[in-house]
mmCIF file of C-alpha atoms in Angstrom:
data_model
loop_
_atom_site.group_PDB
_atom_site.id
_atom_site.type_symbol
_atom_site.label_atom_id
_atom_site.label_comp_id
_atom_site.label_asym_id
_atom_site.label_seq_id
_atom_site.Cartn_x
_atom_site.Cartn_y
_atom_site.Cartn_z
ATOM 1 C CA MET A 219 55.856 -32.696 -40.947
ATOM 2 C CA SER A 220 54.140 -35.407 -42.755
ATOM 3 C CA THR A 221 50.834 -37.089 -42.108
ATOM 4 C CA LYS A 222 52.465 -39.932 -41.085
ATOM 5 C CA THR A 223 54.326 -38.075 -38.614
ATOM 6 C CA LEU A 224 51.385 -36.549 -37.217
ATOM 7 C CA ASN A 225 49.407 -39.607 -37.301
ATOM 8 C CA ALA A 226 52.619 -41.042 -35.338
ATOM 9 C CA VAL A 227 51.481 -37.969 -32.704
ATOM 10 C CA GLY A 228 48.308 -38.516 -32.673
ATOM 11 C CA SER A 229 48.607 -42.283 -31.831
ATOM 12 C CA LYS A 230 50.308 -41.154 -28.494
ATOM 13 C CA SER A 231 47.615 -38.459 -27.842
ATOM 14 C CA PRO A 232 45.377 -39.200 -24.972
ATOM 15 C CA LYS A 233 42.634 -36.638 -26.758
ATOM 16 C CA PRO A 234 39.657 -38.249 -28.617
ATOM 17 C CA LEU A 235 39.176 -34.920 -31.322
ATOM 18 C CA ILE A 236 43.130 -35.179 -31.929
ATOM 19 C CA GLN A 237 43.118 -38.976 -32.492
ATOM 20 C CA ALA A 238 39.734 -38.779 -34.962
ATOM 21 C CA ALA A 239 41.248 -36.212 -36.726
ATOM 22 C CA LEU A 240 44.453 -37.914 -37.893
ATOM 23 C CA GLY A 241 42.063 -40.683 -38.742
ATOM 24 C CA LEU A 242 42.979 -42.870 -35.330
ATOM 25 C CA LYS A 243 40.656 -44.530 -33.858
ATOM 26 C CA PRO A 244 39.555 -42.770 -30.786
ATOM 27 C CA ASP A 245 38.651 -43.537 -26.918
ATOM 28 C CA ARG A 246 35.114 -42.265 -27.449
ATOM 29 C CA TYR A 247 33.461 -40.245 -30.050
ATOM 30 C CA PRO A 248 34.462 -37.134 -30.199
ATOM 31 C CA ILE A 249 31.998 -33.970 -29.590
ATOM 32 C CA TRP A 250 32.145 -30.109 -29.234
ATOM 33 C CA PHE A 251 30.069 -27.563 -30.839
ATOM 34 C CA MET A 252 30.673 -24.289 -32.693
ATOM 35 C CA ARG A 253 30.029 -20.774 -30.741
ATOM 36 C CA GLN A 254 29.510 -23.310 -27.551
ATOM 37 C CA ALA A 255 30.519 -20.598 -25.525
ATOM 38 C CA GLY A 256 28.072 -17.560 -25.944
ATOM 39 C CA ARG A 257 24.680 -15.759 -26.089
ATOM 40 C CA TYR A 258 22.241 -19.045 -25.160
ATOM 41 C CA LEU A 259 24.379 -19.726 -22.149
ATOM 42 C CA PRO A 260 23.283 -17.327 -18.417
ATOM 43 C CA GLU A 261 26.362 -17.765 -17.344
ATOM 44 C CA TYR A 262 27.850 -15.545 -20.435
ATOM 45 C CA ARG A 263 25.488 -12.806 -20.266
ATOM 46 C CA ALA A 264 26.422 -12.004 -17.169
ATOM 47 C CA VAL A 265 29.704 -11.785 -17.920
ATOM 48 C CA ARG A 266 28.754 -9.529 -21.406
ATOM 49 C CA ALA A 267 26.780 -7.255 -18.936
ATOM 50 C CA LYS A 268 29.661 -5.608 -17.966
ATOM 51 C CA VAL A 269 31.984 -5.463 -20.439
ATOM 52 C CA ASP A 270 31.696 -4.706 -24.403
ATOM 53 C CA PHE A 271 32.571 -7.821 -26.761
ATOM 54 C CA VAL A 272 35.634 -6.435 -27.777
ATOM 55 C CA SER A 273 37.186 -5.813 -24.526
ATOM 56 C CA LEU A 274 35.924 -9.129 -23.409
ATOM 57 C CA CYS A 275 38.099 -10.763 -26.164
ATOM 58 C CA GLN A 276 41.004 -8.434 -25.253
ATOM 59 C CA SER A 277 41.006 -9.757 -21.484
ATOM 60 C CA PRO A 278 42.762 -13.039 -20.828
ATOM 61 C CA ASP A 279 40.811 -14.066 -17.918
ATOM 62 C CA LEU A 280 37.603 -13.188 -19.266
ATOM 63 C CA THR A 281 37.652 -15.018 -22.306
ATOM 64 C CA ALA A 282 39.116 -17.959 -20.204
ATOM 65 C CA GLU A 283 36.246 -17.988 -17.896
ATOM 66 C CA VAL A 284 34.163 -17.933 -20.559
ATOM 67 C CA THR A 285 35.642 -20.294 -22.822
ATOM 68 C CA LEU A 286 35.857 -23.017 -19.922
ATOM 69 C CA GLN A 287 31.901 -22.218 -18.785
ATOM 70 C CA PRO A 288 30.520 -24.980 -21.503
ATOM 71 C CA LEU A 289 32.890 -27.751 -20.161
ATOM 72 C CA ARG A 290 31.859 -26.621 -16.668
ATOM 73 C CA ARG A 291 28.092 -27.777 -17.966
ATOM 74 C CA TYR A 292 28.806 -30.462 -20.359
ATOM 75 C CA ASP A 293 31.267 -33.340 -21.437
ATOM 76 C CA LEU A 294 32.441 -31.912 -24.551
ATOM 77 C CA ASP A 295 35.844 -32.669 -25.762
ATOM 78 C CA ALA A 296 37.277 -29.848 -26.819
ATOM 79 C CA ALA A 297 37.296 -25.797 -25.380
ATOM 80 C CA ILE A 298 37.487 -23.042 -28.322
ATOM 81 C CA ILE A 299 39.280 -19.968 -27.707
ATOM 82 C CA PHE A 300 36.451 -17.467 -26.994
ATOM 83 C CA SER A 301 37.463 -14.636 -30.096
ATOM 84 C CA ASP A 302 36.402 -13.170 -33.315
ATOM 85 C CA ILE A 303 37.468 -13.971 -36.638
ATOM 86 C CA LEU A 304 38.061 -9.875 -36.916
ATOM 87 C CA ILE A 305 40.580 -9.515 -33.863
ATOM 88 C CA PRO A 306 43.235 -9.873 -36.146
ATOM 89 C CA CYS A 307 42.068 -6.654 -37.946
ATOM 90 C CA VAL A 308 42.484 -4.627 -35.133
ATOM 91 C CA GLY A 309 46.379 -5.431 -35.157
ATOM 92 C CA MET A 310 46.285 -4.958 -38.664
ATOM 93 C CA GLY A 311 45.613 -1.144 -37.842
ATOM 94 C CA GLN A 312 41.363 -1.567 -38.109
ATOM 95 C CA THR A 313 39.081 -0.209 -35.492
ATOM 96 C CA LEU A 314 36.319 -2.867 -34.348
ATOM 97 C CA THR A 315 33.136 -1.923 -32.881
ATOM 98 C CA PHE A 316 30.271 -4.024 -32.459
ATOM 99 C CA ASP A 317 26.523 -1.898 -33.102
ATOM 100 C CA LYS A 318 23.749 -3.070 -31.442
ATOM 101 C CA GLY A 319 21.470 -4.991 -33.867
ATOM 102 C CA GLU A 320 24.186 -4.314 -36.613
ATOM 103 C CA GLY A 321 26.808 -6.408 -35.981
ATOM 104 C CA PRO A 322 30.646 -5.686 -36.388
ATOM 105 C CA VAL A 323 32.147 -2.260 -37.975
ATOM 106 C CA LEU A 324 35.532 -1.834 -39.065
ATOM 107 C CA SER A 325 36.884 1.378 -39.705
ATOM 108 C CA HIS A 326 38.519 2.970 -42.807
ATOM 109 C CA PRO A 327 37.196 -0.322 -45.293
ATOM 110 C CA ILE A 328 40.090 -1.461 -47.372
ATOM 111 C CA ARG A 329 39.139 -0.061 -51.195
ATOM 112 C CA SER A 330 42.048 1.152 -52.796
ATOM 113 C CA ASP A 331 45.953 1.134 -53.042
ATOM 114 C CA ALA A 332 46.299 3.932 -50.217
ATOM 115 C CA ASP A 333 44.072 1.969 -48.092
ATOM 116 C CA LEU A 334 45.981 -0.964 -48.263
ATOM 117 C CA LEU A 335 49.634 0.898 -47.814
ATOM 118 C CA ARG A 336 47.857 1.799 -44.260
ATOM 119 C CA LEU A 337 47.820 -1.341 -42.870
ATOM 120 C CA LYS A 338 50.637 -3.092 -40.721
ATOM 121 C CA LEU A 339 51.838 -6.368 -40.491
ATOM 122 C CA PRO A 340 51.571 -6.801 -36.715
ATOM 123 C CA ASP A 341 53.599 -8.643 -34.731
ATOM 124 C CA ALA A 342 51.098 -11.656 -33.381
ATOM 125 C CA SER A 343 52.559 -11.832 -29.711
ATOM 126 C CA LYS A 344 52.855 -8.198 -29.027
ATOM 127 C CA ASP A 345 50.031 -6.610 -30.652
ATOM 128 C CA LEU A 346 47.400 -9.500 -30.569
ATOM 129 C CA GLY A 347 49.397 -11.663 -27.446
ATOM 130 C CA TYR A 348 45.787 -11.306 -25.195
ATOM 131 C CA VAL A 349 44.393 -14.520 -27.174
ATOM 132 C CA GLY A 350 47.494 -16.462 -27.072
ATOM 133 C CA ASP A 351 47.350 -15.731 -23.039
ATOM 134 C CA GLY A 352 43.278 -17.040 -22.868
ATOM 135 C CA ILE A 353 43.982 -19.642 -24.390
ATOM 136 C CA ALA A 354 47.286 -21.025 -21.895
ATOM 137 C CA LYS A 355 44.981 -20.024 -18.733
ATOM 138 C CA THR A 356 41.942 -21.639 -20.559
ATOM 139 C CA LYS A 357 44.595 -24.970 -20.905
ATOM 140 C CA LEU A 358 45.404 -24.975 -17.276
ATOM 141 C CA SER A 359 41.624 -26.024 -15.924
ATOM 142 C CA LEU A 360 40.955 -28.968 -19.245
ATOM 143 C CA ARG A 361 41.505 -32.436 -18.825
ATOM 144 C CA PRO A 362 44.432 -34.087 -20.475
ATOM 145 C CA ASP A 363 41.529 -35.274 -22.666
ATOM 146 C CA GLN A 364 40.183 -32.467 -24.168
ATOM 147 C CA THR A 365 41.786 -30.262 -27.153
ATOM 148 C CA MET A 366 42.281 -26.570 -26.821
ATOM 149 C CA ILE A 367 41.574 -25.401 -30.364
ATOM 150 C CA GLY A 368 42.849 -22.061 -31.915
ATOM 151 C CA PHE A 369 41.471 -20.376 -34.868
ATOM 152 C CA ALA A 370 41.076 -17.884 -37.042
ATOM 153 C CA GLY A 371 39.046 -16.502 -40.368
ATOM 154 C CA ALA A 372 40.261 -17.354 -43.600
ATOM 155 C CA PRO A 373 41.829 -14.886 -45.991
ATOM 156 C CA PHE A 374 38.930 -14.673 -48.374
ATOM 157 C CA THR A 375 36.534 -14.247 -45.341
ATOM 158 C CA VAL A 376 38.362 -12.148 -43.107
ATOM 159 C CA ALA A 377 38.925 -10.002 -46.310
ATOM 160 C CA SER A 378 34.995 -9.622 -46.959
ATOM 161 C CA TYR A 379 34.410 -7.689 -43.925
ATOM 162 C CA MET A 380 38.074 -5.719 -44.165
ATOM 163 C CA ILE A 381 36.788 -4.509 -47.485
ATOM 164 C CA GLU A 382 32.929 -3.960 -46.626
ATOM 165 C CA GLY A 383 33.844 -2.471 -43.470
ATOM 166 C CA GLY A 384 31.532 -4.988 -41.760
ATOM 167 C CA SER A 385 28.304 -7.144 -42.565
ATOM 168 C CA SER A 386 27.473 -7.641 -46.314
ATOM 169 C CA LYS A 387 24.184 -9.261 -48.103
ATOM 170 C CA THR A 388 25.764 -8.659 -51.650
ATOM 171 C CA PHE A 389 29.607 -8.471 -51.060
ATOM 172 C CA SER A 390 29.222 -5.745 -54.120
ATOM 173 C CA GLU A 391 32.690 -3.777 -52.884
ATOM 174 C CA VAL A 392 34.203 -7.269 -52.332
ATOM 175 C CA LYS A 393 33.659 -8.279 -56.005
ATOM 176 C CA LYS A 394 34.261 -4.696 -57.499
ATOM 177 C CA LEU A 395 38.029 -5.119 -55.569
ATOM 178 C CA MET A 396 38.803 -8.603 -57.033
ATOM 179 C CA LEU A 397 37.270 -7.958 -60.332
ATOM 180 C CA LEU A 398 38.616 -4.456 -61.380
ATOM 181 C CA GLN A 399 41.672 -4.390 -59.082
ATOM 182 C CA GLN A 400 42.980 -7.513 -58.669
ATOM 183 C CA LYS A 401 46.537 -6.920 -57.715
ATOM 184 C CA THR A 402 44.844 -4.671 -54.802
ATOM 185 C CA PHE A 403 43.084 -7.762 -53.829
ATOM 186 C CA ALA A 404 45.450 -9.995 -54.378
ATOM 187 C CA SER A 405 47.711 -8.265 -52.090
ATOM 188 C CA LEU A 406 45.047 -7.756 -49.249
ATOM 189 C CA LEU A 407 45.008 -11.658 -49.052
ATOM 190 C CA THR A 408 48.693 -11.834 -48.980
ATOM 191 C CA HIS A 409 48.830 -9.488 -46.266
ATOM 192 C CA ILE A 410 45.732 -11.540 -44.469
ATOM 193 C CA THR A 411 47.731 -15.320 -45.071
ATOM 194 C CA GLU A 412 50.884 -13.749 -43.432
ATOM 195 C CA THR A 413 48.997 -11.905 -40.587
ATOM 196 C CA THR A 414 46.958 -15.491 -39.982
ATOM 197 C CA ILE A 415 50.016 -17.570 -39.851
ATOM 198 C CA ALA A 416 51.933 -15.642 -37.329
ATOM 199 C CA TYR A 417 48.702 -15.507 -35.651
ATOM 200 C CA LEU A 418 47.725 -18.906 -35.244
ATOM 201 C CA LYS A 419 51.270 -19.731 -34.856
ATOM 202 C CA MET A 420 51.151 -17.649 -31.674
ATOM 203 C CA GLN A 421 48.184 -19.665 -30.498
ATOM 204 C CA VAL A 422 49.702 -22.434 -30.606
ATOM 205 C CA GLN A 423 52.782 -21.494 -28.833
ATOM 206 C CA ALA A 424 49.969 -20.404 -26.171
ATOM 207 C CA GLY A 425 48.479 -24.364 -26.020
ATOM 208 C CA ALA A 426 46.846 -24.731 -28.827
ATOM 209 C CA ASP A 427 46.071 -28.298 -29.977
ATOM 210 C CA ILE A 428 45.058 -28.279 -33.532
ATOM 211 C CA VAL A 429 43.495 -24.911 -35.165
ATOM 212 C CA MET A 430 40.586 -24.375 -37.221
ATOM 213 C CA LEU A 431 40.190 -21.831 -40.308
ATOM 214 C CA PHE A 432 36.837 -20.388 -40.713
ATOM 215 C CA ASP A 433 35.907 -19.624 -44.321
ATOM 216 C CA THR A 434 32.029 -18.381 -43.966
ATOM 217 C CA TRP A 435 31.551 -16.595 -46.710
ATOM 218 C CA ALA A 436 33.444 -18.440 -49.860
ATOM 219 C CA GLY A 437 30.085 -19.773 -50.769
ATOM 220 C CA GLN A 438 29.586 -15.857 -51.993
ATOM 221 C CA ILE A 439 31.840 -16.791 -55.137
ATOM 222 C CA THR A 440 31.943 -18.818 -57.845
ATOM 223 C CA SER A 441 33.541 -22.482 -57.732
ATOM 224 C CA GLY A 442 36.592 -20.991 -60.379
ATOM 225 C CA ASP A 443 36.907 -18.181 -58.497
ATOM 226 C CA TYR A 444 37.094 -19.453 -55.646
ATOM 227 C CA ARG A 445 39.767 -21.888 -56.494
ATOM 228 C CA THR A 446 41.640 -18.727 -58.825
ATOM 229 C CA PHE A 447 41.558 -16.001 -55.649
ATOM 230 C CA VAL A 448 41.207 -17.879 -52.871
ATOM 231 C CA PHE A 449 42.534 -21.623 -52.700
ATOM 232 C CA PRO A 450 46.408 -20.487 -52.824
ATOM 233 C CA HIS A 451 45.938 -18.471 -49.556
ATOM 234 C CA VAL A 452 44.089 -21.226 -47.862
ATOM 235 C CA GLN A 453 46.286 -23.573 -49.152
ATOM 236 C CA LYS A 454 49.554 -21.716 -48.054
ATOM 237 C CA ILE A 455 48.161 -21.463 -44.287
ATOM 238 C CA THR A 456 47.194 -25.619 -43.765
ATOM 239 C CA GLN A 457 50.706 -26.312 -45.007
ATOM 240 C CA THR A 458 52.816 -24.579 -42.810
ATOM 241 C CA LEU A 459 50.530 -25.327 -40.087
ATOM 242 C CA ARG A 460 50.698 -28.650 -40.639
ATOM 243 C CA SER A 461 54.326 -29.075 -41.627
ATOM 244 C CA GLN A 462 55.136 -27.803 -38.168
ATOM 245 C CA GLY A 463 52.880 -30.973 -36.620
ATOM 246 C CA VAL A 464 49.974 -28.822 -35.919
ATOM 247 C CA PRO A 465 46.667 -30.790 -37.188
ATOM 248 C CA VAL A 466 44.053 -28.062 -39.134
ATOM 249 C CA ILE A 467 39.944 -27.995 -38.984
ATOM 250 C CA TYR A 468 38.888 -26.068 -42.909
ATOM 251 C CA PHE A 469 35.471 -25.046 -42.326
ATOM 252 C CA ALA A 470 34.345 -24.776 -45.931
ATOM 253 C CA GLY A 471 31.705 -21.853 -45.540
ATOM 254 C CA GLN A 472 28.112 -21.428 -44.628
ATOM 255 C CA GLY A 473 25.857 -22.893 -47.752
ATOM 256 C CA SER A 474 28.293 -25.827 -48.375
ATOM 257 C CA ASP A 475 25.500 -26.999 -50.870
ATOM 258 C CA ARG A 476 28.523 -27.816 -52.783
ATOM 259 C CA LEU A 477 32.212 -28.241 -52.659
ATOM 260 C CA PHE A 478 34.608 -26.480 -54.289
ATOM 261 C CA ASP A 479 37.107 -27.938 -55.899
ATOM 262 C CA LEU A 480 39.831 -28.532 -53.051
ATOM 263 C CA ARG A 481 42.394 -30.768 -54.625
ATOM 264 C CA GLY A 482 45.716 -30.587 -52.703
ATOM 265 C CA LEU A 483 44.563 -28.752 -50.277
ATOM 266 C CA GLU A 484 46.477 -30.510 -47.294
ATOM 267 C CA VAL A 485 44.002 -30.578 -44.507
ATOM 268 C CA ASP A 486 43.199 -32.792 -41.488
ATOM 269 C CA VAL A 487 39.482 -32.103 -40.903
ATOM 270 C CA LEU A 488 36.947 -30.686 -43.338
ATOM 271 C CA SER A 489 34.075 -29.274 -41.811
ATOM 272 C CA VAL A 490 30.677 -29.317 -43.198
ATOM 273 C CA ASP A 491 27.512 -27.830 -42.571
ATOM 274 C CA TRP A 492 24.101 -29.242 -42.469
ATOM 275 C CA ARG A 493 23.142 -28.250 -46.461
ATOM 276 C CA LEU A 494 25.470 -31.329 -47.571
ATOM 277 C CA GLY A 495 25.400 -34.438 -46.442
ATOM 278 C CA LEU A 496 28.574 -36.531 -44.846
ATOM 279 C CA THR A 497 28.224 -39.502 -47.603
ATOM 280 C CA THR A 498 27.903 -36.696 -50.286
ATOM 281 C CA ALA A 499 30.986 -34.628 -49.122
ATOM 282 C CA SER A 500 32.780 -37.928 -48.973
ATOM 283 C CA ARG A 501 31.861 -39.153 -52.346
ATOM 284 C CA ILE A 502 32.896 -35.622 -53.596
ATOM 285 C CA LEU A 503 36.419 -35.518 -51.664
ATOM 286 C CA ALA A 504 37.122 -38.791 -52.508
ATOM 287 C CA GLU A 505 36.742 -37.907 -56.559
ATOM 288 C CA GLN A 506 39.119 -34.809 -55.669
ATOM 289 C CA GLY A 507 41.568 -37.450 -54.051
ATOM 290 C CA LEU A 508 40.927 -36.369 -50.785
ATOM 291 C CA ARG A 509 39.981 -38.734 -47.755
ATOM 292 C CA PRO A 510 39.465 -35.928 -44.637
ATOM 293 C CA THR A 511 37.476 -36.698 -41.390
ATOM 294 C CA LEU A 512 34.578 -34.694 -41.802
ATOM 295 C CA GLN A 513 33.508 -32.752 -39.015
ATOM 296 C CA GLY A 514 29.811 -31.378 -38.245
ATOM 297 C CA ASN A 515 26.691 -31.344 -39.157
ATOM 298 C CA LEU A 516 23.437 -31.388 -37.356
ATOM 299 C CA ASP A 517 21.465 -28.114 -38.218
ATOM 300 C CA PRO A 518 21.692 -26.318 -35.807
ATOM 301 C CA GLN A 519 17.509 -25.421 -35.641
ATOM 302 C CA TYR A 520 17.582 -28.682 -34.846
ATOM 303 C CA LEU A 521 18.244 -27.885 -31.175
ATOM 304 C CA ILE A 522 14.758 -25.961 -30.889
ATOM 305 C CA ALA A 523 12.892 -29.677 -31.421
ATOM 306 C CA ASP A 524 11.623 -31.712 -29.453
ATOM 307 C CA GLU A 525 13.902 -34.786 -27.276
ATOM 308 C CA SER A 526 12.738 -37.134 -29.241
ATOM 309 C CA SER A 527 13.186 -35.640 -32.266
ATOM 310 C CA LEU A 528 16.535 -34.393 -31.615
ATOM 311 C CA ARG A 529 17.462 -37.881 -30.653
ATOM 312 C CA ALA A 530 16.050 -39.236 -33.976
ATOM 313 C CA LYS A 531 17.813 -36.470 -36.116
ATOM 314 C CA VAL A 532 21.185 -37.099 -34.166
ATOM 315 C CA GLU A 533 21.399 -40.915 -34.580
ATOM 316 C CA MET A 534 20.355 -39.606 -38.359
ATOM 317 C CA VAL A 535 23.341 -38.305 -38.433
ATOM 318 C CA LEU A 536 25.561 -40.478 -36.743
ATOM 319 C CA HIS A 537 24.308 -43.436 -39.401
ATOM 320 C CA GLU A 538 25.297 -41.163 -42.422
ATOM 321 C CA ALA A 539 28.798 -41.151 -40.718
ATOM 322 C CA LYS A 540 29.013 -45.092 -40.527
ATOM 323 C CA LEU A 541 28.173 -44.879 -44.632
ATOM 324 C CA ALA A 542 31.037 -41.786 -44.794
ATOM 325 C CA ARG A 543 33.644 -44.010 -43.812
ATOM 326 C CA ILE A 544 32.634 -46.647 -46.518
ATOM 327 C CA LEU A 545 33.075 -43.952 -49.364
ATOM 328 C CA GLY A 546 36.622 -42.815 -47.162
ATOM 329 C CA MET A 547 35.879 -40.460 -44.547
ATOM 330 C CA LYS A 548 38.914 -41.695 -42.357
ATOM 331 C CA GLY A 549 36.947 -39.990 -39.020
ATOM 332 C CA HIS A 550 34.675 -37.764 -37.943
ATOM 333 C CA ILE A 551 33.979 -35.316 -34.833
ATOM 334 C CA PHE A 552 30.300 -34.637 -33.862
ATOM 335 C CA ASN A 553 29.450 -30.394 -34.378
ATOM 336 C CA VAL A 554 26.844 -29.152 -35.727
ATOM 337 C CA GLY A 555 26.818 -27.885 -39.107
ATOM 338 C CA HIS A 556 27.147 -24.142 -38.243
ATOM 339 C CA GLY A 557 27.476 -22.263 -35.153
ATOM 340 C CA LEU A 558 24.557 -22.371 -32.240
ATOM 341 C CA LEU A 559 22.388 -19.905 -32.003
ATOM 342 C CA PRO A 560 20.837 -17.059 -29.487
ATOM 343 C CA HIS A 561 18.030 -18.754 -28.761
ATOM 344 C CA THR A 562 18.995 -22.812 -28.319
ATOM 345 C CA PRO A 563 17.769 -23.893 -24.609
ATOM 346 C CA PRO A 564 21.064 -25.154 -22.958
ATOM 347 C CA GLU A 565 19.422 -28.624 -22.182
ATOM 348 C CA SER A 566 19.303 -29.307 -25.422
ATOM 349 C CA LEU A 567 23.157 -30.134 -25.536
ATOM 350 C CA SER A 568 22.913 -32.086 -22.670
ATOM 351 C CA THR A 569 20.472 -34.503 -25.223
ATOM 352 C CA VAL A 570 22.522 -34.702 -27.887
ATOM 353 C CA ILE A 571 26.003 -35.520 -25.757
ATOM 354 C CA SER A 572 23.801 -38.102 -24.203
ATOM 355 C CA VAL A 573 22.620 -40.153 -27.225
ATOM 356 C CA LEU A 574 26.799 -40.059 -28.492
ATOM 357 C CA ARG A 575 27.200 -41.221 -24.799
ATOM 358 C CA ALA A 576 24.970 -44.097 -24.536
#
């Protein structure tokens, strides 16, 4: 589906986030927060006290409940389904656990052709359908003007965990596979790409209005390696979803104090973190022939600041968004530059929203 057709669809949508994503003038300034459902909310902690994280992600009823918790507290324009970027790895055959204080752990790291052969290509509806069921249940409680966001991890970021077996500070095993076993590395990313396309299509069929692709760790490789090893897989996902009339948000990665060469990327929204100004991002992207809507980019740590400082910082982001439009940015969706942190005071989100609603 062409951008023109997507815009025509967006013009009929009552959802401000969709309008902004497609470069249309929204009815109001759209705002949501990455990780808006989670540990900073006492109601979320009450749910988690009774169930482990993976079981929560696999329960449509609990997933819908947790997804809706922040929308009951705040005047937000979107719900993003509560899940984890590593859930598709379960469908591919790895076991996912979360060790206290250690983060995610995936069984049987993928470091050879033999490891790769053990992976399966999951049936998204059968093996991962609980995510779609959670989306469908959540959607029933949303207002017509609120957007349902589905998401997945981008292939390189998901591969990083699958290869390392969990979180990493050095990404040594990832780079070893990428540099010394290039065919195996490429085959793994292809496998993840096919899984991700089917997974996101399933989420759209369940009711997602827009999908987001998280490439959190892309900043761990050079711009050249990104273009060679990663970009083609990102492009295949975004092209496929957009060809079916689904707007796409791409998060360029934590540490985006620079932007990769994204020439040719078919994406509606680019989400940038707080280390890259909206005006700088707009200028770089315009030089690459890209003029997407930008999403972001309040530093989430500013949410611990006093109210006056927080309000001033939000106003600065809004001011920069106005300047970025002059440089070619087609729209803006307010968000934090990366996910909300566990120590975030819940009342700070109300302060941010009040500035945008004034």
